[in-house]
Every structure is written in structure tokens, then in C-alpha cells.
PDB file of C-alpha atoms in Angstrom:
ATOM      1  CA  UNK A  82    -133.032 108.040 -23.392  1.00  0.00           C
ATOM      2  CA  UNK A  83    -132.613 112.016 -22.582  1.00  0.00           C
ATOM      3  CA  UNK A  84    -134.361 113.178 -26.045  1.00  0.00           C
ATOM      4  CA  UNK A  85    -132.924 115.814 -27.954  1.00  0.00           C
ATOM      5  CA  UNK A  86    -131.016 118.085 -25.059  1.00  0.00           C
ATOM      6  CA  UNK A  87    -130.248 121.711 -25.508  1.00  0.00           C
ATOM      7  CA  UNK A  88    -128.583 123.934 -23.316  1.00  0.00           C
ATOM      8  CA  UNK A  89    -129.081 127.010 -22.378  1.00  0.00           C
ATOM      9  CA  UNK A  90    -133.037 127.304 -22.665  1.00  0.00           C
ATOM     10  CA  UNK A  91    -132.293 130.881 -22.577  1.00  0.00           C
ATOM     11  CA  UNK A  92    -129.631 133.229 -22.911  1.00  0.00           C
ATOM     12  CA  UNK A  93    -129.466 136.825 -22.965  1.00  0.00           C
ATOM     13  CA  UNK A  94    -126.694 138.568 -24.822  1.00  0.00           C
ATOM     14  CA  UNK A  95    -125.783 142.121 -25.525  1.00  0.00           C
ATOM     15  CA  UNK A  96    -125.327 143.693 -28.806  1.00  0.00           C
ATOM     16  CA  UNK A  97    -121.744 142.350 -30.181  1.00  0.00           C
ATOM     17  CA  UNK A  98    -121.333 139.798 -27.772  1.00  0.00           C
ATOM     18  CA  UNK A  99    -120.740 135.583 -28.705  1.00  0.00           C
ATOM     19  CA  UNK A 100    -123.851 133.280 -28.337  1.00  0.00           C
ATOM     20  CA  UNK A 101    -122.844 129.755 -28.140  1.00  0.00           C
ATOM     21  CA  UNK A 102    -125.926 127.107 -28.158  1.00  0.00           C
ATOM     22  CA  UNK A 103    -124.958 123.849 -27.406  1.00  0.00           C
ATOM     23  CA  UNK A 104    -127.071 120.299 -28.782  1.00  0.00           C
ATOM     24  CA  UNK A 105    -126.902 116.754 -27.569  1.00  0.00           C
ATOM     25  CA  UNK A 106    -128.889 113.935 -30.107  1.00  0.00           C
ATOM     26  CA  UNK A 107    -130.055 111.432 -29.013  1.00  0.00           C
ATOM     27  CA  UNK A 108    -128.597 108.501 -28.191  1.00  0.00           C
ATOM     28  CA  UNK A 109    -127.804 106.686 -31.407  1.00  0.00           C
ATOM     29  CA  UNK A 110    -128.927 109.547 -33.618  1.00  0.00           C
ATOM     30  CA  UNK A 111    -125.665 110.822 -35.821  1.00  0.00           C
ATOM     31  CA  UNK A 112    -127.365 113.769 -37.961  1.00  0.00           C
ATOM     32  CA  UNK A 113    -128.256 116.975 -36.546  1.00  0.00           C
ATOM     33  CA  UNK A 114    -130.171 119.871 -37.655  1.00  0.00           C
ATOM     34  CA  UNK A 115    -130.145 123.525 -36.101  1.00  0.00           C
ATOM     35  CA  UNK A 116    -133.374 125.637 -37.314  1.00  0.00           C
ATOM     36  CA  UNK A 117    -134.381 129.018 -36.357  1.00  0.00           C
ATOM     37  CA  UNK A 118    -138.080 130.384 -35.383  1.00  0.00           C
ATOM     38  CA  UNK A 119    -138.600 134.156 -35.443  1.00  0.00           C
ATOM     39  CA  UNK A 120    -141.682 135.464 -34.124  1.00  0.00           C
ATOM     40  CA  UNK A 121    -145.028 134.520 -35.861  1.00  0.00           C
ATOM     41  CA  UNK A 122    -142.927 132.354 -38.150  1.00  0.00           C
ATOM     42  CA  UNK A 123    -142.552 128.809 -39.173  1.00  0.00           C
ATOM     43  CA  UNK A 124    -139.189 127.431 -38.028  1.00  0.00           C
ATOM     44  CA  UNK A 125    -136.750 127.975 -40.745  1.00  0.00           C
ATOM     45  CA  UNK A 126    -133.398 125.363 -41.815  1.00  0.00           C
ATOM     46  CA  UNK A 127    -130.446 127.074 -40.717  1.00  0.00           C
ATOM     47  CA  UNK A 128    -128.049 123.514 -41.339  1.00  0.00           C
ATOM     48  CA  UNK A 129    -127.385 120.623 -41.504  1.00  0.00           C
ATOM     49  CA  UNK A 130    -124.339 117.980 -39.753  1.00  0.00           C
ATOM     50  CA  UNK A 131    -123.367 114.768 -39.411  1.00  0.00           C
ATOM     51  CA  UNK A 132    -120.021 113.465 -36.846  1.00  0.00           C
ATOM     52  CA  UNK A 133    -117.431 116.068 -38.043  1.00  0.00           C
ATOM     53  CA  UNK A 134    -119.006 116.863 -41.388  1.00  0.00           C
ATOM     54  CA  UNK A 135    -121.004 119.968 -42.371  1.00  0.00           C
ATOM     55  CA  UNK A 136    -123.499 118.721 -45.254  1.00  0.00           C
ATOM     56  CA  UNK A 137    -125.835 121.533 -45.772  1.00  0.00           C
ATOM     57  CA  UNK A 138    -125.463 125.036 -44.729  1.00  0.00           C
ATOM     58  CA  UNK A 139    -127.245 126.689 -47.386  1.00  0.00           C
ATOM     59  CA  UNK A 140    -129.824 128.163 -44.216  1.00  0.00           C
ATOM     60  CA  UNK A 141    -127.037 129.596 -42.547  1.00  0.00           C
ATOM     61  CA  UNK A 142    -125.971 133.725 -42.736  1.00  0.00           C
ATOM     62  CA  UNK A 143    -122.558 133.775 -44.444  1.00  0.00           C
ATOM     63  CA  UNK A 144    -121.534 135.975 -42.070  1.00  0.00           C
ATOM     64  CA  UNK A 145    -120.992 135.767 -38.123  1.00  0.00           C
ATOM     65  CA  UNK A 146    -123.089 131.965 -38.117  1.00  0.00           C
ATOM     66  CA  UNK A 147    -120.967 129.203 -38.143  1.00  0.00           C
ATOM     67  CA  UNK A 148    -122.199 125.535 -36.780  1.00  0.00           C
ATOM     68  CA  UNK A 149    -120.345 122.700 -35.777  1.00  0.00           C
ATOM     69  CA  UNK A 150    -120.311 119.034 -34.895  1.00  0.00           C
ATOM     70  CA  UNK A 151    -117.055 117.230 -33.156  1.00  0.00           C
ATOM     71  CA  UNK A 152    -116.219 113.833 -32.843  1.00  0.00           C
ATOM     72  CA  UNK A 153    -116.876 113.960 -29.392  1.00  0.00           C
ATOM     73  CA  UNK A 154    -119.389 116.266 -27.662  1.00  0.00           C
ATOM     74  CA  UNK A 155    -122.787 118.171 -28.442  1.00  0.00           C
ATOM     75  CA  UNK A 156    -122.980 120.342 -31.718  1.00  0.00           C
ATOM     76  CA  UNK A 157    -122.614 123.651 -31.333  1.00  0.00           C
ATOM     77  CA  UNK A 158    -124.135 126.935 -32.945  1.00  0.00           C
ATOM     78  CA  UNK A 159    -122.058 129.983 -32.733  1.00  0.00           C
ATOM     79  CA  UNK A 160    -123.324 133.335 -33.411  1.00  0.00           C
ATOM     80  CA  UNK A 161    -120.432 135.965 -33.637  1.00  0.00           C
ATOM     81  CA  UNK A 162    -121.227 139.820 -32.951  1.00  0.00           C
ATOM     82  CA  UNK A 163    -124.812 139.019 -32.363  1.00  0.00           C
ATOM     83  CA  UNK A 164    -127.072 142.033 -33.254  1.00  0.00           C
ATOM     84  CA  UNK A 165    -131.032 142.081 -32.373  1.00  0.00           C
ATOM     85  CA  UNK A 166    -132.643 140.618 -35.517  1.00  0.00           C
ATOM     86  CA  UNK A 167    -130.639 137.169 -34.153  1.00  0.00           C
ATOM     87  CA  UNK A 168    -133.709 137.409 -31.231  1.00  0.00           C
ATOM     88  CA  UNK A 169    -135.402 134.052 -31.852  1.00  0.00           C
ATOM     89  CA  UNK A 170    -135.277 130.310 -30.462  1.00  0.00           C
ATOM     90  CA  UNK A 171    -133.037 128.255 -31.895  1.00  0.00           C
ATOM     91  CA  UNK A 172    -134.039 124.746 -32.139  1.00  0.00           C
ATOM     92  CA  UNK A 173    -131.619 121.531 -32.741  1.00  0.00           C
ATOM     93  CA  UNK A 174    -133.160 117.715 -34.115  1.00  0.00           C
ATOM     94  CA  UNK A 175    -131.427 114.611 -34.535  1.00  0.00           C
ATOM     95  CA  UNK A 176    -132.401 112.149 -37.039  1.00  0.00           C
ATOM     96  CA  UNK A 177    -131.260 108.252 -37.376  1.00  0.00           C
ATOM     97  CA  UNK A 178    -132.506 106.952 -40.637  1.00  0.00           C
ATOM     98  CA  UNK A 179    -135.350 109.462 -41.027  1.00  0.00           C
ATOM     99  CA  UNK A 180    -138.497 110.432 -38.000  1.00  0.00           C
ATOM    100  CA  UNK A 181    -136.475 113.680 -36.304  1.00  0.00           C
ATOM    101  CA  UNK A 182    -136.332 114.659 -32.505  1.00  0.00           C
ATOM    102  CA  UNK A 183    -136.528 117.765 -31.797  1.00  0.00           C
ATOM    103  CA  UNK A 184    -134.973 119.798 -28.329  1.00  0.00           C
ATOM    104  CA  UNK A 185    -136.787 122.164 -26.472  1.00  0.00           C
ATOM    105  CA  UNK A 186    -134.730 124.942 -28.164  1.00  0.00           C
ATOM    106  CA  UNK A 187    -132.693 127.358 -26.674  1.00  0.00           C
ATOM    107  CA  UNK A 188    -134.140 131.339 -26.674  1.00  0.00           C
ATOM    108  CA  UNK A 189    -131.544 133.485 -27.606  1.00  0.00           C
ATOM    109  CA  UNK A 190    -132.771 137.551 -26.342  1.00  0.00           C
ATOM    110  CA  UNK A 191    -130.036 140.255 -27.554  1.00  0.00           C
ATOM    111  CA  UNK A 192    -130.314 143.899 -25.590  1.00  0.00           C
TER     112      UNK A 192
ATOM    113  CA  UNK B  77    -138.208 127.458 -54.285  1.00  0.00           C
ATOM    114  CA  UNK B  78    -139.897 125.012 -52.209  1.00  0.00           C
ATOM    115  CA  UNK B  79    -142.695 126.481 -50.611  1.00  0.00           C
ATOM    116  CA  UNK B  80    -145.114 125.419 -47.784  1.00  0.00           C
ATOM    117  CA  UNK B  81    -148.378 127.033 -46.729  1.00  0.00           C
ATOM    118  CA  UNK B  82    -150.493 126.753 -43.784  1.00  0.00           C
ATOM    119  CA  UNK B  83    -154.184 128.147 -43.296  1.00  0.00           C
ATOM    120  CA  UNK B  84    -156.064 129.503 -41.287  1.00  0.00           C
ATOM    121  CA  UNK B  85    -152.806 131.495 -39.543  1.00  0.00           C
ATOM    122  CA  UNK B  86    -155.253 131.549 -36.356  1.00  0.00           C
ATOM    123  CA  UNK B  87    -158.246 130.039 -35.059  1.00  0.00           C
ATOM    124  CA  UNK B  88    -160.265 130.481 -32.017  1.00  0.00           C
ATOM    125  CA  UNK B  89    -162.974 127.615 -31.231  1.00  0.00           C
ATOM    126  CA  UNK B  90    -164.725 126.250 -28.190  1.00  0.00           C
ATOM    127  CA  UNK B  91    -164.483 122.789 -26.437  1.00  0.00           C
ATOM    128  CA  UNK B  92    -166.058 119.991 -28.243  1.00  0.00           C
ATOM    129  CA  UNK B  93    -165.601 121.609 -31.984  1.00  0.00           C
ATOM    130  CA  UNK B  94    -163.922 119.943 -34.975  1.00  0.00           C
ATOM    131  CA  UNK B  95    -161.172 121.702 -36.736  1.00  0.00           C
ATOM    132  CA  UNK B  96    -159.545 121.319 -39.970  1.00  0.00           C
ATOM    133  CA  UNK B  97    -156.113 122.634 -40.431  1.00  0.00           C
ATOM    134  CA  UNK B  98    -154.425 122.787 -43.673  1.00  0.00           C
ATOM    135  CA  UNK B  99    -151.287 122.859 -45.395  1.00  0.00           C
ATOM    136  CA  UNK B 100    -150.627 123.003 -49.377  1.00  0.00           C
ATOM    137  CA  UNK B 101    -146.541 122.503 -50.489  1.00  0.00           C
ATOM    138  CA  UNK B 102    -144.840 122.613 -53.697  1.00  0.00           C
ATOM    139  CA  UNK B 103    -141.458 120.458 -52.950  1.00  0.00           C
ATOM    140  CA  UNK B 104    -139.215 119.536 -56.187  1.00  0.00           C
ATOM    141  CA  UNK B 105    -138.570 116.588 -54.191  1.00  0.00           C
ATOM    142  CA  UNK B 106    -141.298 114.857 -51.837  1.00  0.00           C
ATOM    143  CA  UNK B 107    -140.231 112.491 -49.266  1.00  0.00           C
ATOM    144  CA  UNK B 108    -142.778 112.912 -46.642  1.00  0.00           C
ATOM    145  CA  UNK B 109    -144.823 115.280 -45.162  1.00  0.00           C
ATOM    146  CA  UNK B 110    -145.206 115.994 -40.922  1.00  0.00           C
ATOM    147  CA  UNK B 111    -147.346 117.415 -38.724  1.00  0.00           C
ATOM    148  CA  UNK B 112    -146.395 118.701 -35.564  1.00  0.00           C
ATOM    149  CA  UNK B 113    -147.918 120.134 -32.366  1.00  0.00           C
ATOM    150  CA  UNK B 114    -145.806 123.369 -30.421  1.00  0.00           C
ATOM    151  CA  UNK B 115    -146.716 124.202 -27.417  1.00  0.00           C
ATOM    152  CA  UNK B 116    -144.304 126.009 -25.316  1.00  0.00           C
ATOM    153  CA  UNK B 117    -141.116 124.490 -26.286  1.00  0.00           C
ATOM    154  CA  UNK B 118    -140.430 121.288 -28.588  1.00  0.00           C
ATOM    155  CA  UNK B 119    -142.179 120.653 -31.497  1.00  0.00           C
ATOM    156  CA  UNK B 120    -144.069 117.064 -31.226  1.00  0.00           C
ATOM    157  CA  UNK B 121    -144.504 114.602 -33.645  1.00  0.00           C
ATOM    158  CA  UNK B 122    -147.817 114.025 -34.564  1.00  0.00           C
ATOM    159  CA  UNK B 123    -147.868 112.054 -38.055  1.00  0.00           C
ATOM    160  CA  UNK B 124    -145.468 111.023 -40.708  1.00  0.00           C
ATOM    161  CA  UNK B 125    -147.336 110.926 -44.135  1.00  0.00           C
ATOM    162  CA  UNK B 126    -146.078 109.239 -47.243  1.00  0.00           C
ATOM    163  CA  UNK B 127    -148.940 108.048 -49.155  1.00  0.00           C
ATOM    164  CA  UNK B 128    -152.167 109.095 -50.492  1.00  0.00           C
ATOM    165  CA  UNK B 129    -155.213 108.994 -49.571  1.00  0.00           C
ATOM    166  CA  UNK B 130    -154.249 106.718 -46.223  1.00  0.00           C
ATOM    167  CA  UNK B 131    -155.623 108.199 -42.988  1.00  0.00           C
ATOM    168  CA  UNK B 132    -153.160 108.688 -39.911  1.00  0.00           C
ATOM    169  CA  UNK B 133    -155.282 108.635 -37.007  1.00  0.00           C
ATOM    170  CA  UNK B 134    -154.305 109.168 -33.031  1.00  0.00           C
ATOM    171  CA  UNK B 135    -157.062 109.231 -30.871  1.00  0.00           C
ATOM    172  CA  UNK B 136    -159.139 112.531 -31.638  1.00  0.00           C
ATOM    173  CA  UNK B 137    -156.803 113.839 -34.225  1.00  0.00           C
ATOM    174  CA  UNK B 138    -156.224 112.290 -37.751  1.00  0.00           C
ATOM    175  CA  UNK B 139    -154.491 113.374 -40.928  1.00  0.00           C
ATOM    176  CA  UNK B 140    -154.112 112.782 -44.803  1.00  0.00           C
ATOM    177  CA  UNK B 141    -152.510 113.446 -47.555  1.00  0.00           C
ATOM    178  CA  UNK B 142    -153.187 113.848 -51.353  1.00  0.00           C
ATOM    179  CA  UNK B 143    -150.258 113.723 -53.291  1.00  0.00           C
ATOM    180  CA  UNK B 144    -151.884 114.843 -56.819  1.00  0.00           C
ATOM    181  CA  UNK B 145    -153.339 117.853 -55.295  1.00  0.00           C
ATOM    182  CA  UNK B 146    -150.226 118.872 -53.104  1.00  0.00           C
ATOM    183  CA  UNK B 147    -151.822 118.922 -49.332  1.00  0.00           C
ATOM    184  CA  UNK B 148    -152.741 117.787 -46.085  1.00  0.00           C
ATOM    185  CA  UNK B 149    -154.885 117.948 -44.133  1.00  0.00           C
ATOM    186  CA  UNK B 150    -155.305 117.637 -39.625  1.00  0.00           C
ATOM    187  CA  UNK B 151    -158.304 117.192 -38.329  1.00  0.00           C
ATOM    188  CA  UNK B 152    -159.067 117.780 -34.445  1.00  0.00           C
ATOM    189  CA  UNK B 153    -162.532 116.591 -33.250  1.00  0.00           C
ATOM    190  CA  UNK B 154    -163.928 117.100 -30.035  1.00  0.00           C
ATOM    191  CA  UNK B 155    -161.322 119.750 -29.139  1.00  0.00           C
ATOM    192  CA  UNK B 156    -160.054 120.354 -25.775  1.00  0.00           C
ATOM    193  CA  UNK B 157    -158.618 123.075 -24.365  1.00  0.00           C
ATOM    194  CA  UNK B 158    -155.557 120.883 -24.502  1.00  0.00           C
ATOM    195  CA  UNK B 159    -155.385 121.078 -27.684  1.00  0.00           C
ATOM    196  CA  UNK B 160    -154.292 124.971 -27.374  1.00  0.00           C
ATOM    197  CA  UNK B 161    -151.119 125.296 -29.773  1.00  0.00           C
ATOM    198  CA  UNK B 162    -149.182 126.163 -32.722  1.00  0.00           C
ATOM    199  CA  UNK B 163    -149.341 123.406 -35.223  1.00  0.00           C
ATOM    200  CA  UNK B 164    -146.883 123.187 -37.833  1.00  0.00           C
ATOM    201  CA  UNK B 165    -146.776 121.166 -41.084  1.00  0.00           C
ATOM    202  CA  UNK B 166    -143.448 120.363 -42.382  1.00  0.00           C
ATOM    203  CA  UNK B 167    -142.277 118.947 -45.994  1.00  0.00           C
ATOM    204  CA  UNK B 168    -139.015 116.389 -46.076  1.00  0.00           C
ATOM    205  CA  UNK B 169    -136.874 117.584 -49.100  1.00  0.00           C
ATOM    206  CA  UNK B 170    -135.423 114.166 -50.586  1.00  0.00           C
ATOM    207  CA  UNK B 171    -132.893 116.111 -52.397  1.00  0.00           C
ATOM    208  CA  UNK B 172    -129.286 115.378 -52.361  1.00  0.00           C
ATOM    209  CA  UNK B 173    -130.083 113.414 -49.153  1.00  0.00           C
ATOM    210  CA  UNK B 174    -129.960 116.500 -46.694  1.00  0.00           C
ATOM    211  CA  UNK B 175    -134.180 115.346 -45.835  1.00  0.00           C
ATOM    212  CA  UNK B 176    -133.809 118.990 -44.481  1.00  0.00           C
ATOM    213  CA  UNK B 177    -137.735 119.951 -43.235  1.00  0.00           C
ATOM    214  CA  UNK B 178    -139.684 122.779 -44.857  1.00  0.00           C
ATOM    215  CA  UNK B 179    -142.257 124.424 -42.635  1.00  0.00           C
ATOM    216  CA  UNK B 180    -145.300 126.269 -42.920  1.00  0.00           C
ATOM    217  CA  UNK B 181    -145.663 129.428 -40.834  1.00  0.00           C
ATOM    218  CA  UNK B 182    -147.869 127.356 -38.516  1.00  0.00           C
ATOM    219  CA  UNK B 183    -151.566 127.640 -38.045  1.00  0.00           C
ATOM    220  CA  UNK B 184    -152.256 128.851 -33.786  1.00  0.00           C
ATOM    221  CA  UNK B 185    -155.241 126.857 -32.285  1.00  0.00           C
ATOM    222  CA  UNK B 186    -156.784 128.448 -29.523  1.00  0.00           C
ATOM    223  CA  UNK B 187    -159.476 126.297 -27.685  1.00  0.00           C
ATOM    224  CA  UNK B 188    -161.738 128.410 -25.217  1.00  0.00           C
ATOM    225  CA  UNK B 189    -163.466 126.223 -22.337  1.00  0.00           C
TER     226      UNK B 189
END
């Protein structure tokens, strides 16, 4: 059992560029959760999916975030037109009837 | 708005000290509380609290909850340098059945040799 896996662990983008951040569960887990860490803070929800549902996105911008979670494949976070206040690491836990994994996150740099 | 808080933000301490960490909420909705240790990457479970007044223990580092009082506490004894991290505390919102965590800023643990 692989654990939570995220991919990349790092990824620099440039102002206005896409950030895609990708998140396997684990095996057997079928809700996922995407929260974001600034620096010095706590790690804040961002939202929240099961298999081809979104069921809470009330973390989420309303603008340029959007989050999803196929049928098939890992969950992905998409940041649009990323600007440099999106700087943070991005982390991604799975749950299966409560006790949550989390990956090793995925540090997102914009220049 | 459900709130978490965390103190001491920092904390410096030598090898072989005992440390109390703690962490006050106000959750409409309490399903359980967590602790966590962060080192470099993943948060890492530490304890899952539900009840009062029952101790959580794991080797040198223990935890409990008071539910009339709204916090926890973690307790490190005979700290190593090991033990060196950000630990967060985390409230599960039972609401609407999201269990979406609440953190606390995090308090940082520094343990010099």
C-alpha cells in the first residue's frame, strides 16, 4: 500500500501560467481532500471529493481553482493564471470511513 | 466560524525536557479532535481523540481531551531532538458529513541536543 501519492513534490510556475497537482488515495480510500499551507500557517480546507462528485468546495477561490475527481485516475487540482500569493504546498488526504492519510504534498513556487 | 487555536506558536527546549502543547477549538459540530506531527513533508498521525478525560498514549508522547472545557492537550516527555517539528492539532467538523479538518496554526518544537 503506496500511502497517499502526490505528484509533482514541486513545481515551479511563472506568473499566468496552469499548475496542475495530481493525487492518488490510497488503495481503498474513495474521499479525498486537497488543503493548502501558506507559510507560518496551519493547513487550511480548500475541498472536498468523492468518485466523480464534488461535495464541499466552500475552501476553494471562486475564481481560477477548480478541483476534480474522475472515475478513473488521481484527483486533480488545477490552478488557472496562477499569481504569487498561490506560493504554498498543497497537500491531498484520503479518508475511508474516517482516520485520513495524508501525501507528502506537492510545493507549488510561482516567479 | 469554527475556530482552532494552538499555543505556544514556538518553543525551543533541550533533550530530556517535557513539553506541553496546547490547542483550544470552538467547533459547532465535534466529531473528533487530531494531533499531528510535520516534519518536512506529510503530516503524521499521532492520536485520534473522541472522549474525555481518556489518555492517548504512544511511547513518550500522550494526549487528552476535555470536552466541557474545549481542549487538548500533547504532552512530550523526555524530548529528543527527534522530536524537532511542527505539530498541528486538527478539529473533525461532523457537519453535513464533509468531516472536513480544522487546524490550528501549529505550535514549532525545536529540541536542542
Amino acid at each position: 500500500n503506496a500511502g497517499v501519492m502526490q505528484n509533482p513534490r514541486h513545481l515551479v510556475r511563472r506568473r499566468g501560467q496552469e499548475a496542475r497537482l495530481r493525487c492518488s488515495p490510497m488503495k481503498g480510500h474513495s474521499h479525498v481532500y486537497w488543503y493548502r499551507q501558506l507559510p507560518e500557517e496551519g493547513l487550511k480546507f480548500m475541498v472536498y471529493l468523492q468518485k466523480e462528485n464534488i461535495i464541499d468546495e466552500s475552501g476553494m477561490p471562486k475564481e481560477r481553482f477548480s478541483a476534480e475527481f474522475p472515475k478513473e485516475g488521481p484527483s486533480i487540482l488545477r490552478i488557472q493564471q496562477v499569481v504569487r500569493g498561490d506560493s504554498a504546498a498543497y497537500f491531498c488526504a484520503s479518508s475511508r470511513l474516517g482516520g485520513y492519510t495524508f501525501g507528502s504534498g506537492t510545493r507549488l513556487t510561482v516567479v | 466560524e469554527d475556530k482552532v487555536v494552538q499555543s505556544p506558536l514556538s518553543l525551543v527546549v533541550h533533550e530530556g525536557d517535557t513539553v506541553t502543547l496546547n490547542c483550544s477549538y470552538e467547533v459547532t459540530n465535534f466529531r473528533s479532535l487530531l494531533w499531528y506531527k510535520q516534519e518536512k513533508k506529510a503530516p503524521t498521525f499521532l492520536f485520534m481523540l473522541t472522549s474525555s478525560g481518556i489518555e492517548k498514549k504512544s511511547g513518550r508522547l500522550s494526549s487528552i481531551l476535555d470536552k466541557k472545557e474545549l481542549f487538548s492537550i500533547l504532552n512530550i516527555t523526555a524530548t529528543q531532538t527527534g522530536d524537532s517539528a511542527i505539530y498541528l492539532c486538527a478539529v473533525e467538523n461532523g457537519s453535513s458529513n464533509t468531516g472536513k479538518l480544522i487546524f490550528g496554526q501549529g505550535t514549532t518544537l525545536q529540541v536542542k541536543p
